[in-house]
Tab-separated table of N, CA, C and O in Angstrom:
chain	number	residue	atom	x	y	z
A	3	MET	N	-73.294	-77.948	13.775
A	3	MET	CA	-71.816	-78.442	13.017
A	3	MET	C	-70.964	-79.266	13.822
A	3	MET	O	-70.438	-78.906	14.709
A	4	ALA	N	-69.562	-79.608	13.055
A	4	ALA	CA	-69.234	-80.752	13.253
A	4	ALA	C	-67.268	-79.718	14.416
A	4	ALA	O	-66.859	-78.955	13.420
A	5	GLN	N	-67.352	-79.713	15.718
A	5	GLN	CA	-65.972	-79.308	15.916
A	5	GLN	C	-65.161	-79.474	14.818
A	5	GLN	O	-64.023	-78.280	14.743
A	6	ALA	N	-64.871	-80.852	14.289
A	6	ALA	CA	-63.410	-80.424	13.604
A	6	ALA	C	-63.044	-79.774	12.366
A	6	ALA	O	-62.598	-78.326	11.929
A	7	GLN	N	-64.999	-79.558	11.950
A	7	GLN	CA	-64.977	-78.172	10.894
A	7	GLN	C	-64.915	-76.605	11.547
A	7	GLN	O	-63.830	-76.532	10.188
A	8	ARG	N	-65.790	-76.485	12.510
A	8	ARG	CA	-64.946	-75.561	12.774
A	8	ARG	C	-63.178	-75.050	13.111
A	8	ARG	O	-63.288	-74.118	12.920
A	9	ARG	N	-62.627	-75.953	13.578
A	9	ARG	CA	-61.656	-75.716	14.139
A	9	ARG	C	-61.028	-75.620	12.777
A	9	ARG	O	-59.417	-74.600	12.271
A	10	ARG	N	-60.986	-76.327	11.255
A	10	ARG	CA	-60.172	-76.234	10.311
A	10	ARG	C	-60.724	-74.614	9.493
A	10	ARG	O	-59.388	-74.109	9.500
A	11	GLU	N	-62.041	-74.263	10.007
A	11	GLU	CA	-62.079	-72.688	9.333
A	11	GLU	C	-61.261	-71.741	10.497
A	11	GLU	O	-60.911	-71.230	9.812
A	12	ILE	N	-60.859	-72.094	11.427
A	12	ILE	CA	-59.999	-70.344	12.289
A	12	ILE	C	-58.382	-71.393	11.895
A	12	ILE	O	-58.481	-70.370	11.566
A	13	GLU	N	-58.182	-72.705	11.459
A	13	GLU	CA	-56.592	-72.630	11.099
A	13	GLU	C	-56.659	-72.081	9.969
A	13	GLU	O	-55.722	-71.852	9.515
A	14	GLU	N	-57.034	-72.223	8.756
A	14	GLU	CA	-57.110	-71.963	7.710
A	14	GLU	C	-57.357	-70.267	7.712
A	14	GLU	O	-56.366	-69.413	7.134
A	15	ASN	N	-58.534	-70.027	8.096
A	15	ASN	CA	-58.793	-68.329	8.401
A	15	ASN	C	-57.662	-67.511	8.746
A	15	ASN	O	-56.780	-66.932	8.523
A	16	PHE	N	-56.642	-68.482	9.822
A	16	PHE	CA	-55.659	-68.193	10.759
A	16	PHE	C	-54.061	-67.852	9.472
A	16	PHE	O	-53.681	-66.405	9.319
A	17	ARG	N	-54.446	-69.148	8.706
A	17	ARG	CA	-53.114	-68.682	7.879
A	17	ARG	C	-53.231	-67.341	6.687
A	17	ARG	O	-52.419	-67.028	6.714
A	18	ALA	N	-54.409	-67.481	6.268
A	18	ALA	CA	-54.773	-66.279	5.183
A	18	ALA	C	-54.343	-65.141	5.891
A	18	ALA	O	-53.795	-64.213	5.062
A	19	PHE	N	-55.152	-64.877	7.551
A	19	PHE	CA	-54.918	-63.565	8.185
A	19	PHE	C	-53.406	-63.614	8.158
A	19	PHE	O	-52.973	-62.381	7.627
A	20	GLU	N	-52.340	-64.161	8.193
A	20	GLU	CA	-51.499	-63.824	8.354
A	20	GLU	C	-50.416	-63.385	7.707
A	20	GLU	O	-49.321	-62.483	7.983
A	21	GLY	N	-50.944	-63.808	6.076
A	21	GLY	CA	-50.729	-63.417	4.629
A	21	GLY	C	-51.048	-61.838	4.845
A	21	GLY	O	-49.852	-61.092	4.028
A	22	LEU	N	-51.859	-61.598	5.083
A	22	LEU	CA	-52.936	-60.553	5.164
A	22	LEU	C	-51.818	-59.065	6.166
A	22	LEU	O	-52.807	-58.039	5.346
A	23	LEU	N	-51.543	-59.634	6.870
A	23	LEU	CA	-50.883	-59.133	8.132
A	23	LEU	C	-50.107	-57.447	7.712
A	23	LEU	O	-50.173	-56.604	7.524
A	24	SER	N	-49.340	-57.954	6.403
A	24	SER	CA	-48.328	-56.794	6.194
A	24	SER	C	-49.140	-55.170	5.275
A	24	SER	O	-48.937	-54.585	5.509
A	25	THR	N	-49.855	-56.190	4.911
A	25	THR	CA	-51.334	-55.026	4.169
A	25	THR	C	-51.918	-54.335	5.460
A	25	THR	O	-52.645	-53.305	4.653
A	26	LEU	N	-52.242	-55.114	5.817
A	26	LEU	CA	-53.597	-54.627	7.191
A	26	LEU	C	-52.920	-53.283	8.521
A	26	LEU	O	-53.505	-53.057	8.700
A	27	LEU	N	-51.848	-54.122	8.871
A	27	LEU	CA	-51.165	-53.401	9.540
A	27	LEU	C	-50.718	-51.878	9.548
A	27	LEU	O	-50.723	-51.155	10.422
A	28	PRO	N	-50.276	-51.434	8.285
A	28	PRO	CA	-49.942	-49.913	8.824
A	28	PRO	C	-51.352	-48.732	8.952
A	28	PRO	O	-51.163	-48.262	9.758
A	29	ASP	N	-52.434	-49.643	8.268
A	29	ASP	CA	-53.760	-48.780	8.449
A	29	ASP	C	-54.616	-49.337	10.082
A	29	ASP	O	-55.649	-48.656	10.012
A	30	ARG	N	-54.492	-50.711	9.876
A	30	ARG	CA	-55.870	-51.222	10.677
A	30	ARG	C	-54.931	-51.571	12.051
A	30	ARG	O	-55.719	-51.898	12.486
A	31	ALA	N	-54.189	-51.264	12.417
A	31	ALA	CA	-53.487	-51.793	14.196
A	31	ALA	C	-54.754	-51.751	14.500
A	31	ALA	O	-54.965	-50.656	14.888
A	32	GLY	N	-54.633	-52.936	15.223
A	32	GLY	CA	-55.692	-52.876	16.854
A	32	GLY	C	-57.037	-52.455	16.551
A	32	GLY	O	-57.733	-52.979	17.631
A	33	GLN	N	-57.220	-52.992	15.485
A	33	GLN	CA	-58.429	-53.376	15.397
A	33	GLN	C	-58.743	-54.767	14.445
A	33	GLN	O	-57.733	-55.456	14.931
A	34	PHE	N	-60.407	-54.889	14.364
A	34	PHE	CA	-60.541	-56.823	14.334
A	34	PHE	C	-61.025	-57.236	12.871
A	34	PHE	O	-61.800	-56.748	11.848
A	35	ALA	N	-60.556	-58.087	12.386
A	35	ALA	CA	-60.275	-58.490	11.135
A	35	ALA	C	-61.427	-59.664	11.512
A	35	ALA	O	-61.723	-60.801	12.062
A	36	LEU	N	-62.389	-59.574	9.990
A	36	LEU	CA	-63.414	-60.925	9.858
A	36	LEU	C	-62.858	-61.750	8.552
A	36	LEU	O	-62.948	-60.949	8.299
A	37	LEU	N	-63.346	-63.031	8.799
A	37	LEU	CA	-62.337	-63.899	8.220
A	37	LEU	C	-63.191	-64.668	7.804
A	37	LEU	O	-63.932	-65.627	8.830
A	38	ARG	N	-63.539	-65.492	6.633
A	38	ARG	CA	-64.296	-66.732	6.359
A	38	ARG	C	-64.247	-67.412	4.952
A	38	ARG	O	-63.509	-66.641	4.050
A	39	HIS	N	-63.814	-68.556	5.061
A	39	HIS	CA	-63.114	-69.243	3.988
A	39	HIS	C	-62.136	-68.744	3.637
A	39	HIS	O	-61.966	-68.666	2.076
A	40	ARG	N	-61.368	-68.219	4.103
A	40	ARG	CA	-59.633	-67.903	4.141
A	40	ARG	C	-59.800	-66.471	3.363
A	40	ARG	O	-58.510	-66.196	2.588
A	41	THR	N	-60.716	-65.994	3.712
A	41	THR	CA	-60.663	-64.493	2.461
A	41	THR	C	-61.381	-63.674	3.602
A	41	THR	O	-61.717	-63.697	4.778
A	42	LEU	N	-60.888	-62.016	3.492
A	42	LEU	CA	-60.989	-61.160	4.968
A	42	LEU	C	-62.234	-60.735	4.470
A	42	LEU	O	-62.330	-60.152	2.796
A	43	VAL	N	-63.583	-60.333	5.183
A	43	VAL	CA	-64.379	-60.058	4.645
A	43	VAL	C	-64.148	-58.219	5.373
A	43	VAL	O	-65.272	-57.933	4.388
A	44	GLU	N	-64.031	-58.217	6.346
A	44	GLU	CA	-64.284	-56.539	6.309
A	44	GLU	C	-63.237	-56.401	7.701
A	44	GLU	O	-62.872	-57.347	8.533
A	45	VAL	N	-62.925	-55.264	8.208
A	45	VAL	CA	-62.229	-55.205	9.683
A	45	VAL	C	-63.700	-54.308	10.155
A	45	VAL	O	-63.425	-53.021	9.386
A	46	PHE	N	-63.114	-54.216	11.412
A	46	PHE	CA	-64.025	-53.161	12.341
A	46	PHE	C	-63.045	-53.148	13.686
A	46	PHE	O	-62.157	-53.065	14.015
A	47	PRO	N	-63.683	-51.282	14.135
A	47	PRO	CA	-63.099	-50.629	14.828
A	47	PRO	C	-62.824	-51.747	16.773
A	47	PRO	O	-62.245	-51.930	17.633
A	48	THR	N	-63.947	-52.521	16.293
A	48	THR	CA	-63.984	-53.286	17.649
A	48	THR	C	-64.330	-54.899	17.749
A	48	THR	O	-64.697	-55.279	16.360
A	49	ALA	N	-64.028	-55.554	18.077
A	49	ALA	CA	-64.308	-57.040	18.434
A	49	ALA	C	-65.299	-57.670	18.276
A	49	ALA	O	-66.466	-58.967	17.496
A	50	ILE	N	-66.674	-57.214	19.076
A	50	ILE	CA	-67.784	-57.221	19.142
A	50	ILE	C	-68.686	-56.547	17.965
A	50	ILE	O	-69.441	-57.710	17.131
A	51	GLU	N	-68.441	-55.811	17.172
A	51	GLU	CA	-68.956	-55.797	15.896
A	51	GLU	C	-68.268	-56.407	14.800
A	51	GLU	O	-69.449	-57.269	13.815
A	52	ALA	N	-67.277	-56.657	15.025
A	52	ALA	CA	-66.841	-58.102	13.654
A	52	ALA	C	-67.543	-59.296	14.345
A	52	ALA	O	-68.015	-60.115	13.312
A	53	LEU	N	-67.367	-60.053	15.647
A	53	LEU	CA	-68.235	-60.430	15.992
A	53	LEU	C	-69.943	-60.681	15.516
A	53	LEU	O	-70.071	-61.854	14.997
A	54	MET	N	-70.449	-59.397	15.844
A	54	MET	CA	-71.957	-59.338	15.432
A	54	MET	C	-71.845	-59.459	13.876
A	54	MET	O	-73.240	-59.733	13.545
A	55	GLU	N	-71.050	-58.700	13.526
A	55	GLU	CA	-71.522	-58.812	11.748
A	55	GLU	C	-71.534	-60.255	11.920
A	55	GLU	O	-71.937	-60.776	10.349
A	56	GLY	N	-69.905	-60.813	11.615
A	56	GLY	CA	-69.762	-62.382	11.354
A	56	GLY	C	-71.547	-63.505	11.919
A	56	GLY	O	-71.831	-63.791	10.704
A	57	GLN	N	-72.000	-63.480	12.912
A	57	GLN	CA	-73.207	-64.086	13.453
A	57	GLN	C	-74.488	-63.546	12.097
A	57	GLN	O	-74.909	-64.634	11.931
A	58	GLY	N	-74.531	-62.363	12.285
A	58	GLY	CA	-75.771	-62.147	11.299
A	58	GLY	C	-75.519	-62.364	9.758
A	58	GLY	O	-76.570	-62.563	9.250
A	59	ARG	N	-74.431	-61.992	9.611
A	59	ARG	CA	-74.087	-62.452	7.955
A	59	ARG	C	-74.132	-64.200	8.024
A	59	ARG	O	-74.318	-64.222	6.679
A	60	PHE	N	-73.514	-64.724	8.579
A	60	PHE	CA	-72.697	-66.196	8.753
A	60	PHE	C	-73.430	-67.088	8.753
A	60	PHE	O	-73.673	-67.732	10.275
A	61	ALA	N	-74.761	-67.675	8.587
A	61	ALA	CA	-75.757	-68.210	9.536
A	61	ALA	C	-75.315	-69.973	9.589
A	61	ALA	O	-75.688	-70.208	10.772
A	62	ASP	N	-74.261	-70.256	8.555
A	62	ASP	CA	-73.458	-71.739	8.855
A	62	ASP	C	-72.751	-71.126	10.438
A	62	ASP	O	-72.145	-72.397	10.804
A	63	GLY	N	-72.236	-70.018	11.033
A	63	GLY	CA	-71.342	-70.137	11.641
A	63	GLY	C	-70.065	-69.717	11.537
A	63	GLY	O	-69.109	-70.133	12.480
A	64	LEU	N	-69.647	-70.010	10.220
A	64	LEU	CA	-68.623	-69.887	9.538
A	64	LEU	C	-67.474	-68.942	9.424
A	64	LEU	O	-67.936	-68.459	8.609
A	65	PHE	N	-66.959	-68.299	10.691
A	65	PHE	CA	-66.272	-67.480	10.356
A	65	PHE	C	-65.065	-67.264	11.410
A	65	PHE	O	-65.425	-67.946	12.493
A	66	SER	N	-64.070	-66.189	11.555
A	66	SER	CA	-63.311	-66.019	12.623
A	66	SER	C	-62.989	-64.370	12.858
A	66	SER	O	-63.070	-64.162	11.665
A	67	VAL	N	-62.937	-64.023	14.082
A	67	VAL	CA	-62.459	-62.645	14.387
A	67	VAL	C	-61.077	-62.580	14.641
A	67	VAL	O	-59.916	-63.315	16.077
A	68	GLN	N	-59.376	-62.417	13.960
A	68	GLN	CA	-58.447	-61.840	14.832
A	68	GLN	C	-58.277	-60.856	14.812
A	68	GLN	O	-59.009	-59.635	14.048
A	69	ARG	N	-57.539	-59.970	15.930
A	69	ARG	CA	-56.515	-59.028	16.065
A	69	ARG	C	-55.810	-58.339	14.775
A	69	ARG	O	-54.461	-59.139	14.777
A	70	VAL	N	-55.670	-57.424	14.166
A	70	VAL	CA	-55.154	-57.255	13.510
A	70	VAL	C	-53.585	-56.211	14.270
A	70	VAL	O	-53.451	-55.129	14.972
A	71	THR	N	-52.805	-57.752	15.134
A	71	THR	CA	-51.566	-56.754	15.117
A	71	THR	C	-50.426	-57.680	14.838
A	71	THR	O	-50.120	-59.014	14.752
A	72	ASP	N	-49.227	-57.124	15.249
A	72	ASP	CA	-47.814	-57.580	14.965
A	72	ASP	C	-47.526	-58.633	15.446
A	72	ASP	O	-46.615	-59.534	14.535
A	73	ARG	N	-48.376	-58.820	16.191
A	73	ARG	CA	-47.913	-60.539	17.280
A	73	ARG	C	-49.428	-61.196	17.485
A	73	ARG	O	-50.775	-60.958	17.976
A	74	PRO	N	-49.552	-62.193	15.921
A	74	PRO	CA	-51.338	-62.587	16.149
A	74	PRO	C	-51.393	-63.347	17.588
A	74	PRO	O	-50.390	-63.843	17.629
A	75	LEU	N	-52.711	-63.400	17.864
A	75	LEU	CA	-52.900	-63.752	19.466
A	75	LEU	C	-54.227	-64.863	19.039
A	75	LEU	O	-54.822	-64.887	18.269
A	76	ASP	N	-54.151	-65.901	19.738
A	76	ASP	CA	-55.646	-66.853	19.502
A	76	ASP	C	-56.172	-65.941	20.615
A	76	ASP	O	-55.781	-65.551	21.884
A	77	LEU	N	-57.603	-65.582	19.815
A	77	LEU	CA	-58.143	-64.718	20.688
A	77	LEU	C	-59.735	-65.351	21.580
A	77	LEU	O	-61.025	-64.959	21.811
A	78	GLY	N	-59.456	-66.946	21.301
A	78	GLY	CA	-60.341	-67.740	22.495
A	78	GLY	C	-61.150	-67.614	21.455
A	78	GLY	O	-61.787	-67.726	20.588
A	79	PHE	N	-62.362	-66.914	22.576
A	79	PHE	CA	-64.028	-67.053	21.994
A	79	PHE	C	-63.798	-66.274	20.990
A	79	PHE	O	-64.389	-66.701	19.677
A	80	LEU	N	-63.600	-65.531	20.135
A	80	LEU	CA	-63.404	-64.729	19.040
A	80	LEU	C	-62.684	-65.355	18.438
A	80	LEU	O	-63.336	-65.440	17.008
A	81	SER	N	-62.175	-66.538	18.724
A	81	SER	CA	-60.910	-66.716	17.132
A	81	SER	C	-62.287	-68.070	16.995
A	81	SER	O	-61.577	-68.728	15.864
A	82	TYR	N	-62.771	-68.478	17.988
A	82	TYR	CA	-63.999	-69.401	17.344
A	82	TYR	C	-65.222	-69.437	16.044
A	82	TYR	O	-65.370	-68.463	16.103
A	83	ALA	N	-64.754	-70.695	15.395
A	83	ALA	CA	-65.617	-70.176	13.792
A	83	ALA	C	-66.901	-69.920	14.125
A	83	ALA	O	-67.601	-69.283	13.619
A	84	SER	N	-68.081	-70.535	14.758
A	84	SER	CA	-69.008	-71.133	15.160
A	84	SER	C	-69.785	-69.504	16.073
A	84	SER	O	-70.815	-69.283	16.196
A	85	GLY	N	-68.815	-68.823	17.101
A	85	GLY	CA	-69.129	-68.053	18.360
A	85	GLY	C	-69.809	-68.475	19.015
A	85	GLY	O	-70.533	-68.191	19.672
A	86	ASP	N	-70.251	-70.381	18.838
A	86	ASP	CA	-70.781	-70.868	20.391
A	86	ASP	C	-70.492	-70.500	21.598
A	86	ASP	O	-69.403	-69.800	22.090
A	87	ARG	N	-71.137	-69.985	22.458
A	87	ARG	CA	-70.946	-69.583	23.887
A	87	ARG	C	-70.556	-70.464	24.774
A	87	ARG	O	-69.714	-69.967	25.832
A	88	ASP	N	-70.322	-72.009	24.534
A	88	ASP	CA	-69.775	-73.002	25.333
A	88	ASP	C	-68.454	-73.021	24.753
A	88	ASP	O	-67.619	-73.468	25.152
A	89	ALA	N	-68.160	-71.763	23.839
A	89	ALA	CA	-66.577	-71.622	23.729
A	89	ALA	C	-65.580	-70.926	24.362
A	89	ALA	O	-64.474	-70.588	24.366
A	90	ILE	N	-66.430	-69.600	25.179
A	90	ILE	CA	-66.017	-68.955	26.318
A	90	ILE	C	-64.889	-69.735	27.285
A	90	ILE	O	-65.325	-70.855	27.511
């Protein structure tokens, strides 16, 4: 998968995530959102659960994980759409 495609997925998911924050924050603060193609898939209590679900569910590796917080952060490895180990 091309790096540009991964980066585009991450950026598009992040923009969609920012739009969802106001609805997620009251009940899901501190949890981790799994996103794919600008859509919230599910919210998990831990980053590793979200990452494992994304890897198991999306063979093409196009997904991202974001922490539900009022200050969106770049999660480095976790925010990469593919979850490649070399992204750490």
